[in-house]
C-alpha positions as a Python dict, from the first residue, in 0.01 Angstrom:
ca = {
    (1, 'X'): (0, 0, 0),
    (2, 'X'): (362, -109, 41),
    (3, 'X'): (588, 153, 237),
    (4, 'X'): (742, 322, -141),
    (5, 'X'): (413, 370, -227),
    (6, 'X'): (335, 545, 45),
    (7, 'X'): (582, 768, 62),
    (8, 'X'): (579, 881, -270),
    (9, 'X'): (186, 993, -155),
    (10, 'X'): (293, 1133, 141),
    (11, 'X'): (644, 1311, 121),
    (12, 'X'): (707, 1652, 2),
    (13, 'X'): (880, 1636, -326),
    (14, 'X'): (849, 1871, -615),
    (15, 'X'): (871, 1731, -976),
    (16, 'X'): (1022, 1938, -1272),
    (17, 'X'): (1013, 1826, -1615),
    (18, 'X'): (1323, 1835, -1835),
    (19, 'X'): (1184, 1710, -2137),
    (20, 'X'): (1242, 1410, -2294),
    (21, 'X'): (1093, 1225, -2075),
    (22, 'X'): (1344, 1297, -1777),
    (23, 'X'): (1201, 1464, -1448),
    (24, 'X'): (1386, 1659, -1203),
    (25, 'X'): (1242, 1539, -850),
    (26, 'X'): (1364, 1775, -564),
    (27, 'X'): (1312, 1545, -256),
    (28, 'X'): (1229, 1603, 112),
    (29, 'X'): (1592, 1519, 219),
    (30, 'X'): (1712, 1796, 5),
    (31, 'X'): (1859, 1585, -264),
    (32, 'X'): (1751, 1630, -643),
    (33, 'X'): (1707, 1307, -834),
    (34, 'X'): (1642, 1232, -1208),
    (35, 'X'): (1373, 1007, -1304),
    (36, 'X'): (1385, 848, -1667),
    (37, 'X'): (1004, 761, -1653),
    (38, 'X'): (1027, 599, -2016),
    (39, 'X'): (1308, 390, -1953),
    (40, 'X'): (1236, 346, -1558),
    (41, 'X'): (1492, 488, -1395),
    (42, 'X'): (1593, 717, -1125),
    (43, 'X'): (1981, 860, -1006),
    (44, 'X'): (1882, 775, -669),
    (45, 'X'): (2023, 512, -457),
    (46, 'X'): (1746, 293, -368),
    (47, 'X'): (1676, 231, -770),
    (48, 'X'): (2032, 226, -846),
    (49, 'X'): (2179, -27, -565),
    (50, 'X'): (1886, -199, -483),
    (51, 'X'): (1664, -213, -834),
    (52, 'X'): (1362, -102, -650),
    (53, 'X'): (1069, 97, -798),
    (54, 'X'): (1183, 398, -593),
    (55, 'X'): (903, 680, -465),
    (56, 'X'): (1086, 901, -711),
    (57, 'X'): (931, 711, -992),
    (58, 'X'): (636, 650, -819),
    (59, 'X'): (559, 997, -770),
    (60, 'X'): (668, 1130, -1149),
    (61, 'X'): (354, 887, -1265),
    (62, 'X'): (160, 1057, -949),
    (63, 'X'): (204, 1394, -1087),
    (64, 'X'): (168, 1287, -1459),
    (65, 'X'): (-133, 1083, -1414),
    (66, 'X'): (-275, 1377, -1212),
    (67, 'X'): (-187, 1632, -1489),
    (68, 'X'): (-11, 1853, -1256),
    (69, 'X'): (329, 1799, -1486),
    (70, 'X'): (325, 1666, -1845),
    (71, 'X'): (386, 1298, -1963),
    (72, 'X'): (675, 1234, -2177),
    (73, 'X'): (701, 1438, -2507),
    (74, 'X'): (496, 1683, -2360),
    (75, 'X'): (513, 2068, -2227),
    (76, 'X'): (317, 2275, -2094),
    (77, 'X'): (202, 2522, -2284),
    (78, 'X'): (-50, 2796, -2280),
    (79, 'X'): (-328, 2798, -2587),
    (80, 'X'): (-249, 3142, -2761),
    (81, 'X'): (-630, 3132, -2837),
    (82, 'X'): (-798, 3052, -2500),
    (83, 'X'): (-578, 3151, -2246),
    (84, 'X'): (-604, 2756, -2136),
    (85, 'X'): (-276, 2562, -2006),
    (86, 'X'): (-262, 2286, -2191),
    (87, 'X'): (14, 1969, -2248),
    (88, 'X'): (180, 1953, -2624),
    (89, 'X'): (403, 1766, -2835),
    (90, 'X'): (802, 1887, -2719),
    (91, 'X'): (895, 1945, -3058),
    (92, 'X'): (568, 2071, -3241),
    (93, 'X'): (629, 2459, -3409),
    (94, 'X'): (212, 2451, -3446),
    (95, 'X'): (82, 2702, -3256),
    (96, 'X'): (5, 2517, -2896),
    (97, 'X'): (-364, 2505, -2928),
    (98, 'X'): (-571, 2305, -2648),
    (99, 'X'): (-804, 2014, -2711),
    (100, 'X'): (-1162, 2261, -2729),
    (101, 'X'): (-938, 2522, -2983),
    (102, 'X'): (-731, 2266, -3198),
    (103, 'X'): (-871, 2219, -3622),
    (104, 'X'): (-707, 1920, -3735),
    (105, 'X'): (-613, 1961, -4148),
    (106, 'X'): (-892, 1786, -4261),
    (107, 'X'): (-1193, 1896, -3991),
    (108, 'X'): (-1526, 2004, -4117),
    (109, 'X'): (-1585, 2327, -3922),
    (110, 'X'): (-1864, 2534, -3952),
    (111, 'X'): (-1858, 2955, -4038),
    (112, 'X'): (-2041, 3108, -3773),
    (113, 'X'): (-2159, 3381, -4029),
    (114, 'X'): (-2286, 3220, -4336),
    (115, 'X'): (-2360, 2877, -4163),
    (116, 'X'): (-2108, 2753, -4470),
    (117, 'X'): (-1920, 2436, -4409),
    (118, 'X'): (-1539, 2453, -4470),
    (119, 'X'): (-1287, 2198, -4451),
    (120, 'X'): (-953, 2353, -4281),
    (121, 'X'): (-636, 2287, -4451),
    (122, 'X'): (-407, 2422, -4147),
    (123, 'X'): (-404, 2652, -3858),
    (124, 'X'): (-141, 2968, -3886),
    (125, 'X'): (68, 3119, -3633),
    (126, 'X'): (-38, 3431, -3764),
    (127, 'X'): (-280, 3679, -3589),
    (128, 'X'): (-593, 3822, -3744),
    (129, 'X'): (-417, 4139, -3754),
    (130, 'X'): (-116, 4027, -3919),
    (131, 'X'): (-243, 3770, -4133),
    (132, 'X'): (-268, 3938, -4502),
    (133, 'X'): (-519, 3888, -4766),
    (134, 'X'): (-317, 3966, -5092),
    (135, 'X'): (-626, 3931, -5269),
    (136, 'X'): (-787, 4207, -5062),
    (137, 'X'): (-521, 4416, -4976),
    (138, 'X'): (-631, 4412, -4584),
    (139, 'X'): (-542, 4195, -4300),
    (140, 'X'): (-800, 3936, -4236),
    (141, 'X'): (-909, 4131, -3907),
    (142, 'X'): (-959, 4411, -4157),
    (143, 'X'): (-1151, 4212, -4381),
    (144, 'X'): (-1542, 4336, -4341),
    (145, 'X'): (-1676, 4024, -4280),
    (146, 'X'): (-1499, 3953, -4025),
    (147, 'X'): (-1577, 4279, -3839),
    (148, 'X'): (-1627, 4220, -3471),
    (149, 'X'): (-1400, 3960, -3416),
    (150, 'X'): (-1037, 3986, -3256),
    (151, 'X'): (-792, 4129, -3356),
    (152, 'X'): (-553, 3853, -3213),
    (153, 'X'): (-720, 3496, -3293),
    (154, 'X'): (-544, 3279, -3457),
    (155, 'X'): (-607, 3259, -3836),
    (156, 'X'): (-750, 2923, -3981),
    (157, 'X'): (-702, 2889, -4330),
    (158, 'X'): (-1020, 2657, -4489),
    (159, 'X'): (-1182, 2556, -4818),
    (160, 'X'): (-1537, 2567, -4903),
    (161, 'X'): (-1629, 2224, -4824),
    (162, 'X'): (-1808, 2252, -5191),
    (163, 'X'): (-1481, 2363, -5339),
    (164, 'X'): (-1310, 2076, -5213),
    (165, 'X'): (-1506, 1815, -5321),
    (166, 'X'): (-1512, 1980, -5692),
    (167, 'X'): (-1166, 2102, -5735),
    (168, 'X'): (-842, 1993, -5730),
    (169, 'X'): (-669, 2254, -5592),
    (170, 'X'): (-953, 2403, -5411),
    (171, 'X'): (-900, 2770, -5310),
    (172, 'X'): (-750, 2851, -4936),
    (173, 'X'): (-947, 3144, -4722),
    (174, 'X'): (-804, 3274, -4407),
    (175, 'X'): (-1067, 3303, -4122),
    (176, 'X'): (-1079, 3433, -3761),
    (177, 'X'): (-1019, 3113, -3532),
    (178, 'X'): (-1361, 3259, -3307),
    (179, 'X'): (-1553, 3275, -3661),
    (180, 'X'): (-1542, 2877, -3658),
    (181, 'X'): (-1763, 2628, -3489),
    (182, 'X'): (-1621, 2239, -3459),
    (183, 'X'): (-1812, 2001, -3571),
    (184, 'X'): (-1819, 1660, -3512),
    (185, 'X'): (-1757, 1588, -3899),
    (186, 'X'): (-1391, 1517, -4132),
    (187, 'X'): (-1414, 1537, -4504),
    (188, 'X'): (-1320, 1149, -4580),
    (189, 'X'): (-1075, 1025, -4896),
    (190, 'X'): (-1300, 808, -5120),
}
């Protein structure tokens, strides 16, 4: 291991993303330097004057690679559903689900109740107990149903996996996010 290498193992340095791709990396010495792991770069002199692979960006794809930060166009994020920390797009407005709670548009998932399969068109940033059924009147936490579960998942909204296969506009049910079950299954475009 060459002498950069090692250092950027060794030395205390604390790395802080900025987003974008650009990492804040608050060195032993005292001195803060910004990494451009994308591009390659780093403000600090051994990059700049001597076009070395400095520890700075050595130790950006340390803590990436290691998850303890997030890679580029990524932030941490904690999944509203779980309680999980979890890495997501910069610039998504979906709610910042992790891998285990995400429904793609498109997922068969599987109604805990009926044993129904649904296909989910989206999931809403809307809670249970927010999330109103016109059609019903109630909220979908208030929905009988769906008695028992919380008040505060996250609402999926799903067609009957029937429905979708026989209608053109099939119709769009909101459901607890805990009522679901993945599956390993996605309803294909013939």
């Amino acid at each position: 291991m060459d002498e950069r290498a090692a250092r950027a193992w060794t030395e205390r340095m604390a790395v802080r993303p900025l987003g974008g791709g650009h990492y804040a990396v608050d060195s032993q010495s005292g001195a803060t330097y910004v990494v451009d792991l994308p591009h390659g770069r780093c403000t600090c002199p051994d990059h700049e004057i001597r076009h070395e692979r400095c520890k700075h960006l050595r130790r950006v794809a340390i803590e990436v690679t290691s998850h303890r930060v997030p890679p580029p166009g990524k932030r941490r994020a904690t999944c509203p559903q779980c309680g999980v920390e979890t890495f997501v797009p910069e610039d998504s407005d979906e709610p910042a689900l992790c891998g285990a709670c995400t429904f793609e548009p498109g997922d068969v998932v599987l109604d805990r109740e009926t044993g129904d399969r649904l296909v989910v068109a989206g999931v809403n940033a809307e809670r249970a107990d927010e999330y109103v059924v016109e059609s019903a009147g109630c909220t979908v936490s208030e929905y009988e149903t769906n008695a028992g579960y919380p008040g505060d998942d996250l609402v999926v909204e799903a067609s009957y996996l029937g429905d979708t296969v026989r209608r053109e506009t099939p119709r769009v049910y909101g459901f607890p996010h805990s009522r679901l079950a993945k599956t390993d299954e996605r309803l294909l475009d013939s």
